[in-house]
Amino acid sequence: MLANFKVVLVETSHPGNIGAVARAMKNMGMDQLRLVTPKLFPHADATARASGADDVLRNAEVYSSLQDAIADCQIVLGSSARDRTISWPSLTARECADKWGGNTDDTIALVFGRENSGLKNEELDLCHYLLRIPCNPGYSSLNLAAAVQVVCYELFVSSNQQYQSLIGDQGEVPLATAEQMESFYEHLQQTMADIGFLHPDRSTSIMRRLRRVFNRTQLDTKELDILRGILRFSQSHNLK
Ligand code: SAH
């Protein structure tokens, strides 16, 4: 149950929080923990706060970048307490659980940010949705493990309610993974530069907006193949 959800913690400073996250996950039947460049890990404080969920800690995978940590995931949700100037499509924890908690074949990353500064915009660029826990607008930043607890709780409740599969996705083409999407974006950016559409000064903001467009549509691998084919064609055509 919920085995296809990966909890990804980015640059956690306090090892105790990593332990508390492991405990929160195990309470809710989840055990797939990924750590991106944690400041201190493994650490006695993590083990102490895990209090019995040390198996989750032991099996935690450590990555040197967020991109690597989400490479095999089809859906990536970046959780944030703050409003951003760019509005990423957002879901509450409950909406996320309603959408995927009961029935999904996709591998889903739940990404959580640093205790002091959250996730950077460049990291949210890698996410399909912003995940929000509704709370007091004047004091909206939960402790990291508390935020993980709320999200995992919603998923747990929803997966119990929806154990009878209602949505039949079987037999459909799998969604593109984050790694496949990243190589598509590189190809797209390169093609736009090659055909003289993209001015280097504007490439960051245009690419960010294009990412939003494609992330909204959740491309499957066949659709991605078609788009890559168009890019290859435009590049070769442009060279002639
Ligand atoms: N001070 C940081 C928040 C750190 S809290 C900031 O300004 O962004 C650590 C992490 O917990 C956040 O990066 C986010 O992933 C998660 N989190 C905390 N409160 C949240 C909320 N209300 N909604 C969604 N995620 C939240």
PDB file of C-alpha atoms and ligand atoms in Angstrom:
ATOM      1  CA  MET A   1       0.000   0.000   0.000  1.00  0.00           C
ATOM      2  CA  LEU A   2       1.277   3.449  -0.965  1.00  0.00           C
ATOM      3  CA  ALA A   3       4.566   1.824  -2.000  1.00  0.00           C
ATOM      4  CA  ASN A   4       4.751   3.956  -5.112  1.00  0.00           C
ATOM      5  CA  PHE A   5       4.991   7.173  -3.083  1.00  0.00           C
ATOM      6  CA  LYS A   6       8.526   8.441  -2.449  1.00  0.00           C
ATOM      7  CA  VAL A   7       9.010  11.038   0.264  1.00  0.00           C
ATOM      8  CA  VAL A   8      11.924  13.214  -0.830  1.00  0.00           C
ATOM      9  CA  LEU A   9      13.569  15.562   1.687  1.00  0.00           C
ATOM     10  CA  VAL A  10      15.811  18.270   0.253  1.00  0.00           C
ATOM     11  CA  GLU A  11      18.874  19.352   2.246  1.00  0.00           C
ATOM     12  CA  THR A  12      17.420  18.697   5.679  1.00  0.00           C
ATOM     13  CA  SER A  13      19.503  20.449   8.361  1.00  0.00           C
ATOM     14  CA  HIS A  14      18.367  18.675  11.509  1.00  0.00           C
ATOM     15  CA  PRO A  15      18.831  14.901  11.590  1.00  0.00           C
ATOM     16  CA  GLY A  16      16.110  14.700  14.242  1.00  0.00           C
ATOM     17  CA  ASN A  17      13.622  15.863  11.639  1.00  0.00           C
ATOM     18  CA  ILE A  18      14.668  13.028   9.318  1.00  0.00           C
ATOM     19  CA  GLY A  19      13.932  10.551  12.103  1.00  0.00           C
ATOM     20  CA  ALA A  20      10.582  12.186  12.847  1.00  0.00           C
ATOM     21  CA  VAL A  21       9.713  11.987   9.134  1.00  0.00           C
ATOM     22  CA  ALA A  22      10.541   8.262   9.083  1.00  0.00           C
ATOM     23  CA  ARG A  23       8.218   7.752  12.045  1.00  0.00           C
ATOM     24  CA  ALA A  24       5.430   9.820  10.474  1.00  0.00           C
ATOM     25  CA  MET A  25       5.725   7.778   7.272  1.00  0.00           C
ATOM     26  CA  LYS A  26       5.719   4.379   8.980  1.00  0.00           C
ATOM     27  CA  ASN A  27       2.636   5.340  11.014  1.00  0.00           C
ATOM     28  CA  MET A  28       0.856   5.858   7.714  1.00  0.00           C
ATOM     29  CA  GLY A  29       2.137   2.693   6.043  1.00  0.00           C
ATOM     30  CA  MET A  30       4.823   4.332   3.921  1.00  0.00           C
ATOM     31  CA  ASP A  31       8.484   3.412   3.788  1.00  0.00           C
ATOM     32  CA  GLN A  32      10.120   4.920   0.711  1.00  0.00           C
ATOM     33  CA  LEU A  33      12.350   7.745   1.949  1.00  0.00           C
ATOM     34  CA  ARG A  34      14.830   9.618  -0.236  1.00  0.00           C
ATOM     35  CA  LEU A  35      17.267  12.228   1.058  1.00  0.00           C
ATOM     36  CA  VAL A  36      18.907  14.837  -1.127  1.00  0.00           C
ATOM     37  CA  THR A  37      22.236  15.989   0.380  1.00  0.00           C
ATOM     38  CA  PRO A  38      21.149  15.867   4.033  1.00  0.00           C
ATOM     39  CA  LYS A  39      23.435  17.973   6.279  1.00  0.00           C
ATOM     40  CA  LEU A  40      23.952  15.145   8.799  1.00  0.00           C
ATOM     41  CA  PHE A  41      22.970  11.564   8.046  1.00  0.00           C
ATOM     42  CA  PRO A  42      23.106   8.926   9.419  1.00  0.00           C
ATOM     43  CA  HIS A  43      22.962  10.457  12.909  1.00  0.00           C
ATOM     44  CA  ALA A  44      22.013   9.371  16.428  1.00  0.00           C
ATOM     45  CA  ASP A  45      19.326  12.101  16.614  1.00  0.00           C
ATOM     46  CA  ALA A  46      17.649  10.681  13.525  1.00  0.00           C
ATOM     47  CA  THR A  47      17.573   7.192  15.002  1.00  0.00           C
ATOM     48  CA  ALA A  48      16.290   8.495  18.342  1.00  0.00           C
ATOM     49  CA  ARG A  49      13.432  10.459  16.772  1.00  0.00           C
ATOM     50  CA  ALA A  50      12.525   7.577  14.441  1.00  0.00           C
ATOM     51  CA  SER A  51      11.673   5.585  17.555  1.00  0.00           C
ATOM     52  CA  GLY A  52      11.003   2.204  15.994  1.00  0.00           C
ATOM     53  CA  ALA A  53      10.911   3.348  12.389  1.00  0.00           C
ATOM     54  CA  ASP A  54      14.652   2.831  12.035  1.00  0.00           C
ATOM     55  CA  ASP A  55      13.998   0.342   9.221  1.00  0.00           C
ATOM     56  CA  VAL A  56      12.690   3.267   7.157  1.00  0.00           C
ATOM     57  CA  LEU A  57      15.884   5.204   7.968  1.00  0.00           C
ATOM     58  CA  ARG A  58      18.110   2.251   7.188  1.00  0.00           C
ATOM     59  CA  ASN A  59      16.529   1.856   3.783  1.00  0.00           C
ATOM     60  CA  ALA A  60      16.558   5.586   3.010  1.00  0.00           C
ATOM     61  CA  GLU A  61      18.358   6.390  -0.225  1.00  0.00           C
ATOM     62  CA  VAL A  62      20.722   9.363  -0.366  1.00  0.00           C
ATOM     63  CA  TYR A  63      21.029  11.396  -3.585  1.00  0.00           C
ATOM     64  CA  SER A  64      23.322  14.193  -4.638  1.00  0.00           C
ATOM     65  CA  SER A  65      20.635  16.104  -6.545  1.00  0.00           C
ATOM     66  CA  LEU A  66      16.865  16.476  -6.614  1.00  0.00           C
ATOM     67  CA  GLN A  67      16.872  15.593 -10.306  1.00  0.00           C
ATOM     68  CA  ASP A  68      18.426  12.213  -9.534  1.00  0.00           C
ATOM     69  CA  ALA A  69      16.044  11.622  -6.638  1.00  0.00           C
ATOM     70  CA  ILE A  70      12.962  12.064  -8.835  1.00  0.00           C
ATOM     71  CA  ALA A  71      14.329  10.647 -12.094  1.00  0.00           C
ATOM     72  CA  ASP A  72      12.112   7.530 -12.034  1.00  0.00           C
ATOM     73  CA  CYS A  73       8.954   9.373 -10.916  1.00  0.00           C
ATOM     74  CA  GLN A  74       6.051  10.162 -13.235  1.00  0.00           C
ATOM     75  CA  ILE A  75       4.427  12.706 -10.953  1.00  0.00           C
ATOM     76  CA  VAL A  76       6.339  15.157  -8.791  1.00  0.00           C
ATOM     77  CA  LEU A  77       4.668  17.249  -6.101  1.00  0.00           C
ATOM     78  CA  GLY A  78       6.648  20.012  -4.386  1.00  0.00           C
ATOM     79  CA  SER A  79       5.263  21.023  -1.027  1.00  0.00           C
ATOM     80  CA  SER A  80       5.544  24.610   0.055  1.00  0.00           C
ATOM     81  CA  ALA A  81       4.201  26.812   2.798  1.00  0.00           C
ATOM     82  CA  ARG A  82       4.764  30.022   0.884  1.00  0.00           C
ATOM     83  CA  ASP A  83       2.943  31.810  -1.911  1.00  0.00           C
ATOM     84  CA  ARG A  84       5.175  32.238  -4.956  1.00  0.00           C
ATOM     85  CA  THR A  85       5.248  35.067  -7.457  1.00  0.00           C
ATOM     86  CA  ILE A  86       4.863  32.530 -10.253  1.00  0.00           C
ATOM     87  CA  SER A  87       1.719  30.543  -9.683  1.00  0.00           C
ATOM     88  CA  TRP A  88       2.435  26.852 -10.167  1.00  0.00           C
ATOM     89  CA  PRO A  89      -0.664  24.695 -10.422  1.00  0.00           C
ATOM     90  CA  SER A  90      -1.424  23.726  -6.862  1.00  0.00           C
ATOM     91  CA  LEU A  91      -3.259  21.025  -4.951  1.00  0.00           C
ATOM     92  CA  THR A  92      -4.048  20.688  -1.287  1.00  0.00           C
ATOM     93  CA  ALA A  93      -2.860  17.558   0.501  1.00  0.00           C
ATOM     94  CA  ARG A  94      -6.435  16.238   0.428  1.00  0.00           C
ATOM     95  CA  GLU A  95      -6.871  16.905  -3.281  1.00  0.00           C
ATOM     96  CA  CYS A  96      -3.627  15.061  -3.892  1.00  0.00           C
ATOM     97  CA  ALA A  97      -4.880  12.116  -1.835  1.00  0.00           C
ATOM     98  CA  ASP A  98      -8.226  12.103  -3.652  1.00  0.00           C
ATOM     99  CA  LYS A  99      -6.427  12.096  -6.979  1.00  0.00           C
ATOM    100  CA  TRP A 100      -3.784   9.440  -6.330  1.00  0.00           C
ATOM    101  CA  GLY A 101      -4.241   8.000  -2.827  1.00  0.00           C
ATOM    102  CA  GLY A 102      -6.320   5.017  -3.779  1.00  0.00           C
ATOM    103  CA  ASN A 103      -5.276   3.914  -7.153  1.00  0.00           C
ATOM    104  CA  THR A 104      -2.242   4.717  -9.203  1.00  0.00           C
ATOM    105  CA  ASP A 105       0.401   2.807 -11.099  1.00  0.00           C
ATOM    106  CA  ASP A 106       2.559   5.915 -11.303  1.00  0.00           C
ATOM    107  CA  THR A 107       5.568   6.520  -9.117  1.00  0.00           C
ATOM    108  CA  ILE A 108       4.908   9.747  -7.238  1.00  0.00           C
ATOM    109  CA  ALA A 109       7.459  11.962  -5.505  1.00  0.00           C
ATOM    110  CA  LEU A 110       6.393  14.101  -2.549  1.00  0.00           C
ATOM    111  CA  VAL A 111       9.159  16.662  -2.227  1.00  0.00           C
ATOM    112  CA  PHE A 112       9.725  18.635   0.988  1.00  0.00           C
ATOM    113  CA  GLY A 113      12.079  21.581   1.409  1.00  0.00           C
ATOM    114  CA  ARG A 114      14.667  22.856   3.819  1.00  0.00           C
ATOM    115  CA  GLU A 115      13.618  23.781   7.366  1.00  0.00           C
ATOM    116  CA  ASN A 116      14.832  27.375   7.041  1.00  0.00           C
ATOM    117  CA  SER A 117      14.147  28.230   3.426  1.00  0.00           C
ATOM    118  CA  GLY A 118      11.876  25.619   1.838  1.00  0.00           C
ATOM    119  CA  LEU A 119      12.252  24.731  -1.853  1.00  0.00           C
ATOM    120  CA  LYS A 120      13.913  27.006  -4.401  1.00  0.00           C
ATOM    121  CA  ASN A 121      12.015  28.107  -7.517  1.00  0.00           C
ATOM    122  CA  GLU A 122      14.428  26.055  -9.649  1.00  0.00           C
ATOM    123  CA  GLU A 123      13.425  23.006  -7.604  1.00  0.00           C
ATOM    124  CA  LEU A 124       9.719  23.786  -8.010  1.00  0.00           C
ATOM    125  CA  ASP A 125      10.383  23.989 -11.761  1.00  0.00           C
ATOM    126  CA  LEU A 126      10.968  20.222 -11.571  1.00  0.00           C
ATOM    127  CA  CYS A 127       7.544  19.673  -9.999  1.00  0.00           C
ATOM    128  CA  HIS A 128       4.178  19.183 -11.677  1.00  0.00           C
ATOM    129  CA  TYR A 129       2.202  20.620  -8.783  1.00  0.00           C
ATOM    130  CA  LEU A 130       2.691  22.711  -5.698  1.00  0.00           C
ATOM    131  CA  LEU A 131       1.367  20.811  -2.705  1.00  0.00           C
ATOM    132  CA  ARG A 132      -0.198  22.893   0.046  1.00  0.00           C
ATOM    133  CA  ILE A 133      -1.415  22.139   3.502  1.00  0.00           C
ATOM    134  CA  PRO A 134      -4.153  24.663   4.218  1.00  0.00           C
ATOM    135  CA  CYS A 135      -3.559  26.380   7.556  1.00  0.00           C
ATOM    136  CA  ASN A 136      -3.447  29.742   9.353  1.00  0.00           C
ATOM    137  CA  PRO A 137      -2.485  32.246   6.615  1.00  0.00           C
ATOM    138  CA  GLY A 138      -0.634  34.327   9.200  1.00  0.00           C
ATOM    139  CA  TYR A 139       1.489  31.347  10.352  1.00  0.00           C
ATOM    140  CA  SER A 140       1.608  28.799   7.602  1.00  0.00           C
ATOM    141  CA  SER A 141       4.954  27.071   7.962  1.00  0.00           C
ATOM    142  CA  LEU A 142       4.656  23.658   9.618  1.00  0.00           C
ATOM    143  CA  ASN A 143       7.581  21.759  11.040  1.00  0.00           C
ATOM    144  CA  LEU A 144       8.996  19.499   8.310  1.00  0.00           C
ATOM    145  CA  ALA A 145       7.921  16.217   9.941  1.00  0.00           C
ATOM    146  CA  ALA A 146       4.492  17.657  10.759  1.00  0.00           C
ATOM    147  CA  ALA A 147       4.045  18.574   7.088  1.00  0.00           C
ATOM    148  CA  VAL A 148       5.044  15.051   6.007  1.00  0.00           C
ATOM    149  CA  GLN A 149       2.659  13.637   8.618  1.00  0.00           C
ATOM    150  CA  VAL A 150      -0.333  15.571   7.286  1.00  0.00           C
ATOM    151  CA  VAL A 151       0.319  14.608   3.655  1.00  0.00           C
ATOM    152  CA  CYS A 152       0.923  10.929   4.479  1.00  0.00           C
ATOM    153  CA  TYR A 153      -2.170  10.871   6.693  1.00  0.00           C
ATOM    154  CA  GLU A 154      -4.364  12.158   3.873  1.00  0.00           C
ATOM    155  CA  LEU A 155      -2.930   9.527   1.538  1.00  0.00           C
ATOM    156  CA  PHE A 156      -3.461   6.778   4.096  1.00  0.00           C
ATOM    157  CA  VAL A 157      -7.105   7.710   4.685  1.00  0.00           C
ATOM    158  CA  SER A 158      -7.761   8.007   1.013  1.00  0.00           C
ATOM    159  CA  SER A 159      -6.055   4.733   0.105  1.00  0.00           C
ATOM    160  CA  ASN A 160      -8.170   2.900   2.671  1.00  0.00           C
ATOM    161  CA  GLN A 161     -11.328   4.447   1.300  1.00  0.00           C
ATOM    162  CA  GLN A 162     -10.492   3.801  -2.304  1.00  0.00           C
ATOM    163  CA  TYR A 163      -9.042   0.303  -2.057  1.00  0.00           C
ATOM    164  CA  GLN A 164     -11.656  -0.877  -4.514  1.00  0.00           C
ATOM    165  CA  SER A 165     -10.201   0.471  -7.717  1.00  0.00           C
ATOM    166  CA  LEU A 166     -12.653   2.739  -9.451  1.00  0.00           C
ATOM    167  CA  ILE A 167     -10.473   4.307 -12.087  1.00  0.00           C
ATOM    168  CA  GLY A 168      -9.187   1.813 -14.635  1.00  0.00           C
ATOM    169  CA  ASP A 169      -5.948   3.144 -16.026  1.00  0.00           C
ATOM    170  CA  GLN A 170      -4.679  -0.332 -16.879  1.00  0.00           C
ATOM    171  CA  GLY A 171      -3.420  -0.888 -20.367  1.00  0.00           C
ATOM    172  CA  GLU A 172      -2.758   2.769 -21.021  1.00  0.00           C
ATOM    173  CA  VAL A 173       0.575   4.181 -22.081  1.00  0.00           C
ATOM    174  CA  PRO A 174       2.723   5.048 -19.028  1.00  0.00           C
ATOM    175  CA  LEU A 175       3.291   8.699 -18.170  1.00  0.00           C
ATOM    176  CA  ALA A 176       6.696  10.165 -18.957  1.00  0.00           C
ATOM    177  CA  THR A 177       9.172  10.144 -16.078  1.00  0.00           C
ATOM    178  CA  ALA A 178      10.839  13.297 -14.731  1.00  0.00           C
ATOM    179  CA  GLU A 179      14.098  12.237 -16.416  1.00  0.00           C
ATOM    180  CA  GLN A 180      12.375  11.868 -19.794  1.00  0.00           C
ATOM    181  CA  MET A 181      10.720  15.270 -19.334  1.00  0.00           C
ATOM    182  CA  GLU A 182      14.074  16.889 -18.468  1.00  0.00           C
ATOM    183  CA  SER A 183      15.686  15.581 -21.624  1.00  0.00           C
ATOM    184  CA  PHE A 184      12.656  16.786 -23.608  1.00  0.00           C
ATOM    185  CA  TYR A 185      13.034  20.305 -22.118  1.00  0.00           C
ATOM    186  CA  GLU A 186      16.730  20.349 -23.033  1.00  0.00           C
ATOM    187  CA  HIS A 187      15.867  19.269 -26.567  1.00  0.00           C
ATOM    188  CA  LEU A 188      13.107  21.893 -26.796  1.00  0.00           C
ATOM    189  CA  GLN A 189      15.369  24.680 -25.550  1.00  0.00           C
ATOM    190  CA  GLN A 190      18.145  23.648 -27.928  1.00  0.00           C
ATOM    191  CA  THR A 191      15.757  23.511 -30.880  1.00  0.00           C
ATOM    192  CA  MET A 192      14.281  26.918 -30.106  1.00  0.00           C
ATOM    193  CA  ALA A 193      17.813  28.338 -29.942  1.00  0.00           C
ATOM    194  CA  ASP A 194      18.809  26.568 -33.189  1.00  0.00           C
ATOM    195  CA  ILE A 195      15.868  27.966 -35.132  1.00  0.00           C
ATOM    196  CA  GLY A 196      16.545  31.454 -33.739  1.00  0.00           C
ATOM    197  CA  PHE A 197      13.303  31.653 -31.734  1.00  0.00           C
ATOM    198  CA  LEU A 198      14.835  31.831 -28.282  1.00  0.00           C
ATOM    199  CA  HIS A 199      16.926  34.782 -27.193  1.00  0.00           C
ATOM    200  CA  PRO A 200      19.369  33.651 -24.470  1.00  0.00           C
ATOM    201  CA  ASP A 201      18.275  36.567 -22.215  1.00  0.00           C
ATOM    202  CA  ARG A 202      14.709  35.368 -22.175  1.00  0.00           C
ATOM    203  CA  SER A 203      15.268  31.631 -22.146  1.00  0.00           C
ATOM    204  CA  THR A 204      14.789  31.150 -18.369  1.00  0.00           C
ATOM    205  CA  SER A 205      11.371  32.760 -18.179  1.00  0.00           C
ATOM    206  CA  ILE A 206      10.150  31.208 -21.433  1.00  0.00           C
ATOM    207  CA  MET A 207      11.333  27.756 -20.409  1.00  0.00           C
ATOM    208  CA  ARG A 208       9.669  28.146 -17.004  1.00  0.00           C
ATOM    209  CA  ARG A 209       6.372  28.989 -18.656  1.00  0.00           C
ATOM    210  CA  LEU A 210       6.697  26.156 -21.165  1.00  0.00           C
ATOM    211  CA  ARG A 211       7.405  23.728 -18.339  1.00  0.00           C
ATOM    212  CA  ARG A 212       4.168  24.836 -16.745  1.00  0.00           C
ATOM    213  CA  VAL A 213       2.267  24.151 -19.948  1.00  0.00           C
ATOM    214  CA  PHE A 214       3.678  20.642 -20.338  1.00  0.00           C
ATOM    215  CA  ASN A 215       3.440  19.821 -16.645  1.00  0.00           C
ATOM    216  CA  ARG A 216      -0.251  20.681 -16.756  1.00  0.00           C
ATOM    217  CA  THR A 217      -0.853  18.200 -19.525  1.00  0.00           C
ATOM    218  CA  GLN A 218       0.987  15.205 -17.971  1.00  0.00           C
ATOM    219  CA  LEU A 219       2.451  13.761 -21.167  1.00  0.00           C
ATOM    220  CA  ASP A 220       2.623  10.028 -21.710  1.00  0.00           C
ATOM    221  CA  THR A 221       5.630   8.402 -23.360  1.00  0.00           C
ATOM    222  CA  LYS A 222       3.987   8.118 -26.793  1.00  0.00           C
ATOM    223  CA  GLU A 223       3.032  11.795 -26.795  1.00  0.00           C
ATOM    224  CA  LEU A 224       6.554  12.670 -25.771  1.00  0.00           C
ATOM    225  CA  ASP A 225       7.950  10.603 -28.659  1.00  0.00           C
ATOM    226  CA  ILE A 226       5.795  12.588 -31.102  1.00  0.00           C
ATOM    227  CA  LEU A 227       6.998  15.920 -29.709  1.00  0.00           C
ATOM    228  CA  ARG A 228      10.627  14.774 -29.812  1.00  0.00           C
ATOM    229  CA  GLY A 229      10.058  13.734 -33.433  1.00  0.00           C
ATOM    230  CA  ILE A 230       8.780  17.225 -34.287  1.00  0.00           C
ATOM    231  CA  LEU A 231      11.826  18.794 -32.621  1.00  0.00           C
ATOM    232  CA  ARG A 232      14.208  16.521 -34.513  1.00  0.00           C
ATOM    233  CA  PHE A 233      12.419  17.355 -37.755  1.00  0.00           C
ATOM    234  CA  SER A 234      12.590  21.135 -37.122  1.00  0.00           C
ATOM    235  CA  GLN A 235      16.285  20.900 -36.302  1.00  0.00           C
ATOM    236  CA  SER A 236      17.147  18.940 -39.444  1.00  0.00           C
ATOM    237  CA  HIS A 237      14.883  21.117 -41.584  1.00  0.00           C
ATOM    238  CA  ASN A 238      16.532  24.234 -40.172  1.00  0.00           C
ATOM    239  CA  LEU A 239      19.976  22.959 -41.100  1.00  0.00           C
ATOM    240  CA  LYS A 240      19.065  22.568 -44.760  1.00  0.00           C
TER     241      LYS A 240
HETATM  242  N1  SAH B   1      10.584  28.477   6.184  1.00  0.00           N
HETATM  243  C1  SAH B   1      10.331  27.659   5.052  1.00  0.00           C
HETATM  244  C2  SAH B   1       9.374  26.554   5.380  1.00  0.00           C
HETATM  245  C3  SAH B   1      10.101  25.403   5.902  1.00  0.00           C
HETATM  246  S1  SAH B   1       9.098  24.164   6.526  1.00  0.00           S
HETATM  247  C4  SAH B   1       9.802  28.463   3.917  1.00  0.00           C
HETATM  248  O1  SAH B   1       9.726  29.658   4.023  1.00  0.00           O
HETATM  249  O2  SAH B   1       9.478  27.933   2.870  1.00  0.00           O
HETATM  250  C5  SAH B   1       9.874  22.768   5.754  1.00  0.00           C
HETATM  251  C6  SAH B   1       9.074  22.175   4.634  1.00  0.00           C
HETATM  252  O3  SAH B   1       7.838  21.667   5.138  1.00  0.00           O
HETATM  253  C7  SAH B   1       8.686  23.112   3.514  1.00  0.00           C
HETATM  254  O4  SAH B   1       9.711  23.301   2.578  1.00  0.00           O
HETATM  255  C8  SAH B   1       7.520  22.362   2.903  1.00  0.00           C
HETATM  256  O5  SAH B   1       8.019  21.326   2.079  1.00  0.00           O
HETATM  257  C9  SAH B   1       6.844  21.745   4.130  1.00  0.00           C
HETATM  258  N2  SAH B   1       5.729  22.589   4.622  1.00  0.00           N
HETATM  259  C10 SAH B   1       5.673  23.307   5.758  1.00  0.00           C
HETATM  260  N3  SAH B   1       4.482  23.924   5.880  1.00  0.00           N
HETATM  261  C11 SAH B   1       3.770  23.615   4.786  1.00  0.00           C
HETATM  262  C12 SAH B   1       2.463  23.935   4.316  1.00  0.00           C
HETATM  263  N4  SAH B   1       1.638  24.736   4.979  1.00  0.00           N
HETATM  264  N5  SAH B   1       2.063  23.411   3.117  1.00  0.00           N
HETATM  265  C13 SAH B   1       2.882  22.594   2.411  1.00  0.00           C
HETATM  266  N6  SAH B   1       4.123  22.243   2.815  1.00  0.00           N
HETATM  267  C14 SAH B   1       4.565  22.740   3.973  1.00  0.00           C
END
